[in-house]
Amino acid sequence: MSQLGDLRAELFPAARPIVAAGSRTAAPAPSPSPSPIAWVRVMKARVPAFDALEPGDLAVVPASALAVIAPATEDLAPLVAAFAAAPVSGVLLVEGDSLATSAGPRLDDLQQALAVAGIEGLRLPPADPATIERSVIGYIVGRRGELERQAGILEADLERRALAGEGAAAIVGAAAEFLARALVLEGPRGETLAVHAPAAAADGAKAVAGHAAGRRDAIALRIPLPAGGAIAILGSVPPTELERLALERAATLVALELARDEAVRRASDAGGREALPSGGPPWIVVLARQRGPAADDDVPAARTAREQLRRQLRLLAPARRLALRGDLDSLEFRLVVADPELPARIAAVLRRTIALSRPFGAAGERPTAEAEARATLEAGLALPEPPAIARADRLPAYRLMGALHNLADGPRLAAAMLAPILTGRPDVRREQLQTLRAVLERGGINEAAEALGVHRNTIAYRLRRIEALTGWRITDPELRLPLAVAVRLVQDDQV
């Protein structure tokens, strides 16, 4: 079972252990071994502060609630006694907003009292207590899924910074703060491009000094970048699973940001005269896969097919409305268009997923728009059913749907929910799943019938049969979203 040390190592790397005033080490625990975490209880700003406290509970104490429950120092003694009597497996002290002047000192007093009583705990930076509760419960019931979710949170933040053009150094710094580990970005020849040692990293300065001195044990984990170089965790402490997951995702965004920076520099070196269609602004970048990893992409027939597609694309519109970039050896079809109607025609010619950037109005913004379209294309292609046209303004939605498979126990729970219609012949299961998904995702019987190519009365009959078999009401708002998610999770295995 999970223990407090596991949470600090894998879920809350920026947390600090509770220590007594004037001490540099955590107070010794009264028991010979740490207690496993049974469940999570959050303190509320009311009486009683906890609905219940049972042996093995992890108590989450927000500074704002503590200021209400224990307005005076003497009010802390009964609280500490309750923690000891349970006994709890630990206490998470959650710092409050900097504007809350009374909450901080009271949290300091409780930290001191817990350390003196030998109760283990961690002090966390300001955060939503409900979010902390969900994270710990997710870790307890499905460790891998919660770690994937935490890595996804970091990825979303780094992606936002990349799209905002903050630069590779800012991305490395944000990842280092999230992981509370010193990170370094190395160039293709091993040169240091950026290094960040957050204050929460206990061995940060030592790790950076060891790397600067060229020590072989100064790197805990190194992830190579596609175009050369690497991003690495510094120090001698072995990486946790969260750090491995997070650094792999950060490496992708760092590589994209470095590529964007290089493209911007090249554009500047060319005097800022970017060859864009004269029909703009605004312009839109359109991206699609031109080549895959297969070796047969270089055979004459494959090259001929790519050239024919490129010729067809050039014929879609005059140069003032469409510019085709790259060549036969490029990994992608890269276009810049000045006509909002062209992307649909491009998708029809290529017959594969294309990605669109958001409109931009200056030539120097083209590299950023291209990186945005590339991230959108990768997210769209990762979906079980990639859209024909993936749009950058829907990138969070693609990321969300692409991460459904990381839900803890998601496939098992989805199969359990849909069990009434997963029996019988394969063709019947397929028909019921397709009908249910079409109705849930398209809003009505008419739209579902059009999508499946059948009469609306057929859809209505199938729905009545499904509702009779399951007892569901498809119009029930509490069921529609869970059913839609469940169908997506199991349909590929059933069809």
Coordinates of C-alpha atoms in Angstrom, one line a residue:
M1 CA 0.0 0.0 0.0
S2 CA 1.1 3.6 -0.6
Q3 CA 2.8 5.5 2.2
L4 CA 3.6 9.2 2.8
G5 CA 7.1 8.8 1.4
D6 CA 5.7 7.5 -1.9
L7 CA 3.5 10.5 -2.3
R8 CA 6.4 12.9 -1.8
A9 CA 8.6 10.9 -4.2
E10 CA 6.1 10.4 -7.0
L11 CA 3.1 12.7 -6.6
F12 CA 4.2 15.9 -4.7
P13 CA 7.9 16.3 -5.5
A14 CA 7.9 20.0 -4.4
A15 CA 6.5 19.1 -1.0
R16 CA 8.7 19.6 2.1
P17 CA 8.7 17.2 5.1
I18 CA 7.5 18.5 8.4
V19 CA 10.4 19.4 10.7
A20 CA 10.7 20.9 14.1
A21 CA 11.8 24.5 14.3
G22 CA 15.6 24.8 14.2
S23 CA 15.9 21.2 12.8
R24 CA 17.1 20.2 9.4
T25 CA 15.7 16.8 9.4
A26 CA 12.2 15.4 9.9
A27 CA 11.1 14.5 13.4
P28 CA 11.4 10.8 14.1
A29 CA 8.2 8.8 13.7
P30 CA 7.0 7.0 16.9
S31 CA 6.4 3.8 15.0
P32 CA 9.1 1.5 13.6
S33 CA 7.7 1.8 10.0
P34 CA 5.6 4.3 8.2
S35 CA 1.8 3.6 8.2
P36 CA 0.1 2.8 4.9
I37 CA -2.5 5.3 3.6
A38 CA -6.0 3.9 3.9
W39 CA -8.0 6.9 2.6
V40 CA -8.0 10.7 2.5
R41 CA -9.8 13.2 4.7
V42 CA -9.9 17.0 4.0
M43 CA -10.4 19.5 6.8
K44 CA -13.4 21.7 6.4
A45 CA -13.9 25.2 7.8
R46 CA -16.7 24.1 10.1
V47 CA -17.3 22.0 13.2
P48 CA -16.6 19.1 13.1
A49 CA -13.6 19.8 10.9
F50 CA -13.5 16.2 9.6
D51 CA -16.4 13.9 8.8
A52 CA -14.4 11.1 10.4
L53 CA -10.9 10.1 11.2
E54 CA -10.0 6.5 11.0
P55 CA -6.8 4.6 11.4
G56 CA -4.6 5.0 8.3
D57 CA -6.3 8.2 7.1
L58 CA -4.3 10.9 5.4
A59 CA -5.4 14.3 6.7
V60 CA -5.3 17.2 4.3
V61 CA -5.2 20.5 6.2
P62 CA -5.7 23.7 4.1
A63 CA -4.3 26.9 5.7
S64 CA -7.6 28.7 5.2
A65 CA -9.7 26.0 7.0
L66 CA -7.1 25.8 9.9
A67 CA -7.4 29.6 10.5
V68 CA -11.2 29.0 11.2
I69 CA -10.9 25.8 13.2
A70 CA -7.9 26.8 15.3
P71 CA -7.9 30.7 15.5
A72 CA -5.6 30.5 18.6
T73 CA -2.5 28.5 19.3
E74 CA -4.1 26.6 22.2
D75 CA -6.8 25.3 19.7
L76 CA -4.1 23.2 18.0
A77 CA -3.6 20.7 20.8
P78 CA -7.0 18.9 20.4
L79 CA -6.4 18.7 16.7
V80 CA -2.9 17.1 17.1
A81 CA -4.3 14.8 19.8
A82 CA -7.0 13.6 17.3
F83 CA -4.4 12.9 14.7
A84 CA -2.4 10.8 17.2
A85 CA -5.5 9.0 18.5
A86 CA -6.7 7.8 15.1
P87 CA -3.8 7.3 14.3
V88 CA -3.5 9.0 10.9
S89 CA -0.9 7.9 8.4
G90 CA 0.2 11.4 7.9
V91 CA -0.8 15.1 7.4
L92 CA -0.6 17.3 4.4
L93 CA -0.3 21.0 5.2
V94 CA -1.5 23.0 2.3
E95 CA -0.2 26.6 2.2
G96 CA -2.7 29.3 1.5
D97 CA -2.8 32.3 -0.7
S98 CA -0.2 35.0 0.1
L99 CA -3.1 37.4 0.8
A100 CA -4.2 35.3 3.8
T101 CA -2.1 36.9 6.5
S102 CA -3.4 34.8 9.4
A103 CA -3.2 31.4 7.8
G104 CA 0.5 31.2 7.4
P105 CA 1.6 31.6 11.1
R106 CA -1.1 29.2 12.2
L107 CA 0.1 26.6 9.7
D108 CA 3.7 27.1 11.1
D109 CA 2.4 26.5 14.6
L110 CA 0.7 23.2 13.5
Q111 CA 3.8 22.1 11.7
Q112 CA 5.8 22.6 14.9
A113 CA 3.2 20.7 17.0
L114 CA 3.1 17.8 14.6
A115 CA 6.9 17.5 14.5
V116 CA 7.1 17.5 18.3
A117 CA 4.4 14.8 18.5
G118 CA 6.3 12.7 15.9
I119 CA 3.4 12.8 13.4
E120 CA 4.7 12.5 9.8
G121 CA 3.6 15.1 7.3
L122 CA 4.4 17.1 4.2
R123 CA 4.0 20.8 3.5
L124 CA 2.6 21.6 0.1
P125 CA 2.6 24.9 -1.9
P126 CA -0.8 26.6 -2.4
A127 CA -3.2 24.3 -4.2
D128 CA -6.9 23.4 -4.3
P129 CA -7.5 20.9 -1.5
A130 CA -10.1 19.0 -3.6
T131 CA -7.5 18.6 -6.4
I132 CA -5.0 17.2 -3.8
E133 CA -7.7 14.8 -2.5
R134 CA -8.5 13.5 -6.0
S135 CA -4.8 13.1 -6.8
V136 CA -4.1 11.1 -3.7
I137 CA -7.1 8.9 -4.1
G138 CA -6.2 8.4 -7.8
Y139 CA -2.7 7.4 -6.7
I140 CA -4.0 4.9 -4.1
V141 CA -6.5 3.2 -6.4
G142 CA -4.6 3.4 -9.7
R143 CA -1.0 4.6 -9.3
R144 CA 0.0 4.4 -13.0
G145 CA -3.1 6.2 -14.2
E146 CA -2.6 9.1 -11.7
L147 CA 1.1 9.4 -12.6
E148 CA 0.1 9.6 -16.3
R149 CA -2.5 12.3 -15.3
Q150 CA 0.2 14.3 -13.4
A151 CA 2.5 14.1 -16.4
G152 CA -0.4 15.3 -18.6
I153 CA -0.8 18.3 -16.3
L154 CA 2.8 19.3 -16.8
E155 CA 2.6 18.6 -20.6
A156 CA -0.4 21.0 -20.9
D157 CA 1.4 23.7 -19.0
L158 CA 4.5 23.3 -21.1
E159 CA 2.4 23.3 -24.3
R160 CA 0.8 26.5 -23.3
R161 CA 4.2 28.1 -22.8
A162 CA 5.5 26.8 -26.1
L163 CA 2.5 28.2 -28.0
A164 CA 3.0 31.5 -26.2
G165 CA 6.6 31.6 -27.5
E166 CA 8.2 31.6 -24.1
G167 CA 11.2 29.7 -25.3
A168 CA 13.0 26.4 -24.6
A169 CA 14.6 27.8 -21.4
A170 CA 11.2 28.7 -19.9
I171 CA 9.9 25.2 -20.7
V172 CA 12.9 23.6 -19.0
G173 CA 12.5 25.9 -16.0
A174 CA 8.8 25.1 -15.6
A175 CA 9.5 21.3 -15.8
A176 CA 12.2 21.7 -13.2
E177 CA 9.9 23.5 -10.8
F178 CA 7.2 20.9 -11.3
L179 CA 9.5 18.0 -10.6
A180 CA 11.6 19.8 -8.0
R181 CA 14.7 18.5 -9.7
A182 CA 17.6 20.4 -11.4
L183 CA 17.3 20.0 -15.2
V184 CA 19.7 20.8 -18.0
L185 CA 19.1 21.2 -21.8
E186 CA 22.1 20.1 -23.8
G187 CA 22.9 20.9 -27.4
P188 CA 23.9 18.4 -30.1
R189 CA 27.6 18.7 -29.1
G190 CA 26.8 18.4 -25.4
E191 CA 26.9 22.1 -24.7
T192 CA 24.7 23.5 -22.0
L193 CA 21.8 25.5 -23.6
A194 CA 19.8 26.0 -20.4
V195 CA 20.0 24.9 -16.8
H196 CA 17.5 25.4 -13.9
A197 CA 17.8 24.3 -10.3
P198 CA 14.6 25.1 -8.4
A199 CA 14.7 26.1 -4.7
A200 CA 12.7 23.0 -3.8
A201 CA 15.5 20.8 -5.1
A202 CA 17.6 19.9 -2.0
D203 CA 20.6 18.9 -4.0
G204 CA 20.1 21.3 -6.9
A205 CA 23.3 23.4 -6.5
K206 CA 25.4 20.3 -5.9
A207 CA 23.9 18.6 -9.0
V208 CA 24.5 21.6 -11.2
A209 CA 28.1 21.9 -10.0
G210 CA 28.7 18.2 -10.7
H211 CA 27.4 18.6 -14.2
A212 CA 29.5 21.6 -14.8
A213 CA 32.6 19.7 -13.6
G214 CA 31.8 16.9 -16.1
R215 CA 31.2 14.2 -13.4
R216 CA 29.8 11.0 -14.8
D217 CA 27.3 10.5 -11.9
A218 CA 25.9 14.0 -12.3
I219 CA 23.1 12.8 -14.7
A220 CA 20.1 10.8 -13.2
L221 CA 18.2 10.6 -16.4
R222 CA 18.9 11.8 -20.0
I223 CA 16.2 11.9 -22.7
P224 CA 17.7 12.4 -26.2
L225 CA 16.1 15.0 -28.6
P226 CA 15.2 14.0 -32.2
A227 CA 17.5 16.7 -33.7
G228 CA 20.4 16.1 -31.3
G229 CA 21.1 17.1 -27.8
A230 CA 19.1 16.0 -24.7
I231 CA 17.2 17.1 -21.7
A232 CA 18.4 15.6 -18.5
I233 CA 17.7 15.4 -14.7
L234 CA 20.8 16.3 -12.7
G235 CA 21.9 14.7 -9.5
S236 CA 22.6 11.2 -8.1
V237 CA 19.1 10.4 -6.9
P238 CA 17.5 7.8 -9.2
P239 CA 14.5 9.1 -11.2
T240 CA 11.0 8.2 -10.2
E241 CA 8.4 6.9 -12.6
L242 CA 6.7 10.3 -12.6
E243 CA 10.0 12.0 -13.6
R244 CA 10.5 9.5 -16.4
L245 CA 7.0 10.1 -17.8
A246 CA 7.1 13.8 -17.4
L247 CA 10.6 14.2 -18.9
E248 CA 9.6 12.2 -22.0
R249 CA 6.7 14.5 -22.6
A250 CA 8.7 17.6 -21.9
A251 CA 11.4 16.4 -24.4
T252 CA 8.9 16.5 -27.2
L253 CA 7.8 20.0 -26.5
V254 CA 11.4 21.2 -26.0
A255 CA 12.4 19.7 -29.4
L256 CA 9.4 21.5 -31.1
E257 CA 10.4 24.8 -29.4
L258 CA 14.0 24.4 -30.5
A259 CA 12.9 23.7 -34.1
R260 CA 10.6 26.8 -34.0
D261 CA 13.5 29.0 -32.7
E262 CA 15.7 27.7 -35.5
A263 CA 13.0 28.5 -38.0
V264 CA 12.5 32.0 -36.6
R265 CA 16.3 32.6 -36.8
R266 CA 16.4 31.5 -40.4
A267 CA 13.5 33.8 -41.2
S268 CA 15.3 36.7 -39.5
D269 CA 18.5 35.8 -41.4
A270 CA 16.5 36.0 -44.7
G271 CA 15.7 39.6 -43.9
G272 CA 12.2 38.9 -42.7
R273 CA 10.9 38.5 -46.3
E274 CA 8.8 35.3 -45.7
A275 CA 7.4 34.0 -48.9
L276 CA 3.7 33.9 -48.0
P277 CA 0.6 34.1 -50.3
S278 CA -0.1 37.7 -51.2
G279 CA -3.8 37.2 -50.6
G280 CA -3.2 37.4 -46.9
P281 CA -3.1 38.3 -44.1
P282 CA -4.6 36.5 -42.4
W283 CA -2.8 33.2 -43.2
I284 CA -3.3 29.6 -42.0
V285 CA -0.6 26.9 -41.9
V286 CA -1.9 23.5 -43.1
L287 CA 0.1 20.3 -42.2
A288 CA -0.3 16.6 -43.1
R289 CA 2.0 13.6 -43.1
Q290 CA 3.9 13.2 -46.3
R291 CA 6.3 10.4 -45.3
G292 CA 6.1 7.7 -42.6
P293 CA 8.9 5.8 -40.9
A294 CA 8.8 2.9 -43.5
A295 CA 11.8 2.3 -45.7
D296 CA 9.6 2.0 -48.8
D297 CA 8.9 5.7 -48.6
D298 CA 12.1 6.2 -50.7
V299 CA 11.2 3.7 -53.5
P300 CA 10.6 5.3 -56.9
A301 CA 6.8 4.5 -56.8
A302 CA 6.4 6.2 -53.5
R303 CA 8.3 9.3 -54.6
T304 CA 6.2 9.5 -57.7
A305 CA 3.0 9.3 -55.7
R306 CA 4.2 12.1 -53.5
E307 CA 5.2 14.3 -56.4
Q308 CA 1.7 13.8 -58.0
L309 CA 0.0 14.8 -54.7
R310 CA 2.2 17.9 -54.5
R311 CA 1.3 18.8 -58.1
Q312 CA -2.4 18.4 -57.3
L313 CA -2.0 20.7 -54.3
R314 CA -0.3 23.4 -56.3
L315 CA -3.2 23.3 -58.8
L316 CA -5.8 23.9 -56.1
A317 CA -5.3 27.7 -56.0
P318 CA -3.0 30.4 -57.4
A319 CA 0.2 31.4 -55.6
R320 CA -1.5 34.5 -54.1
R321 CA -3.7 32.1 -52.1
L322 CA -1.6 29.0 -51.5
A323 CA 2.1 28.3 -50.9
L324 CA 3.5 24.8 -50.8
R325 CA 6.7 24.6 -48.7
G326 CA 9.3 21.8 -48.3
D327 CA 10.1 19.1 -50.9
L328 CA 9.7 15.4 -51.6
D329 CA 12.0 14.5 -48.7
S330 CA 10.0 16.5 -46.1
L331 CA 8.2 14.5 -43.4
E332 CA 5.1 16.6 -43.9
F333 CA 3.1 18.4 -46.5
R334 CA 3.5 22.0 -45.4
L335 CA 1.2 24.7 -46.8
V336 CA 0.3 28.3 -46.1
V337 CA -3.1 29.4 -47.4
A338 CA -4.9 32.7 -47.5
D339 CA -8.3 31.3 -48.2
P340 CA -10.4 29.6 -45.4
E341 CA -12.1 27.4 -48.0
L342 CA -8.9 25.7 -49.1
P343 CA -8.2 23.4 -46.1
A344 CA -11.3 21.3 -46.9
R345 CA -10.2 20.9 -50.5
I346 CA -6.7 20.0 -49.4
A347 CA -8.1 17.3 -47.1
A348 CA -10.1 15.9 -50.0
V349 CA -7.0 15.7 -52.2
L350 CA -4.7 14.1 -49.6
R351 CA -7.3 11.8 -48.0
R352 CA -5.6 11.9 -44.7
T353 CA -5.8 14.0 -41.5
I354 CA -4.6 17.6 -41.9
A355 CA -4.0 20.1 -39.1
L356 CA -4.7 23.8 -39.2
S357 CA -3.0 26.5 -37.2
R358 CA -4.9 29.5 -35.9
P359 CA -4.9 32.4 -38.3
F360 CA -1.9 34.7 -38.1
G361 CA -1.2 38.1 -39.5
A362 CA 2.6 38.7 -39.6
A363 CA 5.3 36.8 -41.6
G364 CA 7.4 36.3 -38.5
E365 CA 4.6 34.4 -36.8
R366 CA 4.7 31.6 -39.4
P367 CA 7.1 29.4 -37.5
T368 CA 5.0 29.6 -34.4
A369 CA 1.9 28.8 -36.4
E370 CA 3.7 25.8 -38.0
A371 CA 4.7 24.4 -34.6
E372 CA 1.1 24.9 -33.4
A373 CA -0.2 23.0 -36.4
R374 CA 2.4 20.2 -35.9
A375 CA 1.4 19.7 -32.2
T376 CA -2.3 19.6 -33.4
L377 CA -1.5 17.0 -36.0
E378 CA 0.3 14.8 -33.5
A379 CA -2.6 15.0 -31.1
G380 CA -5.2 14.4 -33.7
L381 CA -3.3 11.3 -35.1
A382 CA -3.1 9.9 -31.6
L383 CA -6.9 9.6 -31.4
P384 CA -8.5 6.2 -32.1
E385 CA -10.5 7.9 -34.9
P386 CA -8.4 10.9 -36.1
P387 CA -10.5 13.8 -37.5
A388 CA -10.3 14.7 -41.2
I389 CA -9.4 18.3 -40.2
A390 CA -7.7 18.9 -36.8
R391 CA -7.9 22.5 -35.7
A392 CA -5.4 24.1 -33.3
D393 CA -8.1 25.8 -31.3
R394 CA -9.4 22.3 -30.4
L395 CA -6.0 21.0 -29.3
P396 CA -7.0 20.7 -25.6
A397 CA -10.0 18.6 -26.7
Y398 CA -7.8 16.2 -28.7
R399 CA -5.3 15.9 -25.8
L400 CA -8.2 15.2 -23.4
M401 CA -9.7 12.5 -25.7
G402 CA -6.3 11.0 -26.4
A403 CA -5.7 10.6 -22.7
L404 CA -8.9 8.7 -22.0
H405 CA -7.0 5.4 -22.1
N406 CA -4.9 6.6 -19.1
L407 CA -7.9 6.7 -16.8
A408 CA -7.4 4.5 -13.9
D409 CA -9.5 1.3 -14.4
G410 CA -11.1 3.1 -17.4
P411 CA -11.4 0.1 -19.8
R412 CA -12.7 -2.2 -17.0
L413 CA -15.3 0.3 -15.7
A414 CA -16.4 1.1 -19.3
A415 CA -16.8 -2.6 -20.1
A416 CA -18.8 -3.1 -16.8
M417 CA -21.1 -0.1 -17.7
L418 CA -21.8 -1.4 -21.2
A419 CA -22.1 -5.1 -20.2
P420 CA -25.8 -5.3 -21.0
I421 CA -25.1 -4.6 -24.7
L422 CA -21.8 -6.5 -25.0
T423 CA -23.5 -9.9 -25.2
G424 CA -24.8 -11.9 -28.1
R425 CA -23.5 -12.1 -31.7
P426 CA -20.6 -9.9 -32.7
D427 CA -22.7 -8.2 -35.5
V428 CA -25.4 -7.3 -32.9
R429 CA -22.8 -5.9 -30.5
R430 CA -21.2 -3.8 -33.3
E431 CA -24.6 -2.5 -34.4
Q432 CA -25.6 -1.5 -30.8
L433 CA -22.3 0.3 -30.1
Q434 CA -22.3 2.2 -33.4
T435 CA -25.9 3.3 -32.8
L436 CA -25.3 4.3 -29.2
R437 CA -22.2 6.3 -30.2
A438 CA -23.8 8.0 -33.1
V439 CA -26.8 9.2 -31.0
L440 CA -24.6 10.4 -28.1
E441 CA -22.1 12.2 -30.2
R442 CA -24.4 13.8 -32.8
G443 CA -27.2 15.0 -30.6
G444 CA -30.3 13.5 -32.2
I445 CA -31.8 10.6 -34.1
N446 CA -31.8 12.5 -37.5
E447 CA -28.2 13.3 -37.3
A448 CA -27.3 9.7 -36.2
A449 CA -29.3 8.2 -39.0
E450 CA -27.5 10.4 -41.5
A451 CA -24.1 9.5 -40.1
L452 CA -24.9 5.7 -40.2
G453 CA -26.7 5.8 -43.6
V454 CA -30.0 4.4 -42.3
H455 CA -33.5 5.6 -41.9
R456 CA -34.4 7.5 -38.7
N457 CA -37.0 4.9 -37.8
T458 CA -34.3 2.3 -37.8
I459 CA -32.3 4.3 -35.2
A460 CA -35.4 4.9 -33.1
Y461 CA -36.1 1.1 -33.1
R462 CA -32.6 0.3 -32.1
L463 CA -32.7 2.9 -29.3
R464 CA -35.9 1.4 -27.9
R465 CA -34.4 -2.0 -28.0
I466 CA -31.2 -0.8 -26.2
E467 CA -33.2 1.1 -23.5
A468 CA -35.4 -2.0 -22.9
L469 CA -32.4 -4.2 -22.6
T470 CA -30.4 -2.0 -20.2
G471 CA -33.0 0.1 -18.4
W472 CA -31.2 3.3 -19.5
R473 CA -32.8 6.5 -20.7
I474 CA -30.5 7.9 -23.3
T475 CA -31.8 11.4 -22.5
D476 CA -30.7 11.2 -18.9
P477 CA -27.9 13.8 -18.5
E478 CA -26.2 11.7 -15.8
L479 CA -25.8 8.9 -18.3
R480 CA -25.0 10.6 -21.6
L481 CA -21.4 11.7 -20.8
P482 CA -20.3 8.4 -19.0
L483 CA -21.9 6.4 -21.8
A484 CA -20.1 8.4 -24.5
V485 CA -16.8 8.0 -22.8
A486 CA -17.4 4.2 -22.2
V487 CA -18.3 3.6 -25.8
R488 CA -15.1 5.3 -27.0
L489 CA -13.0 3.1 -24.6
V490 CA -14.4 -0.2 -25.7
Q491 CA -15.6 0.2 -29.2
D492 CA -12.3 -0.6 -30.9
D493 CA -12.0 -3.9 -29.0
Q494 CA -15.6 -4.9 -29.9
V495 CA -15.7 -4.0 -33.6

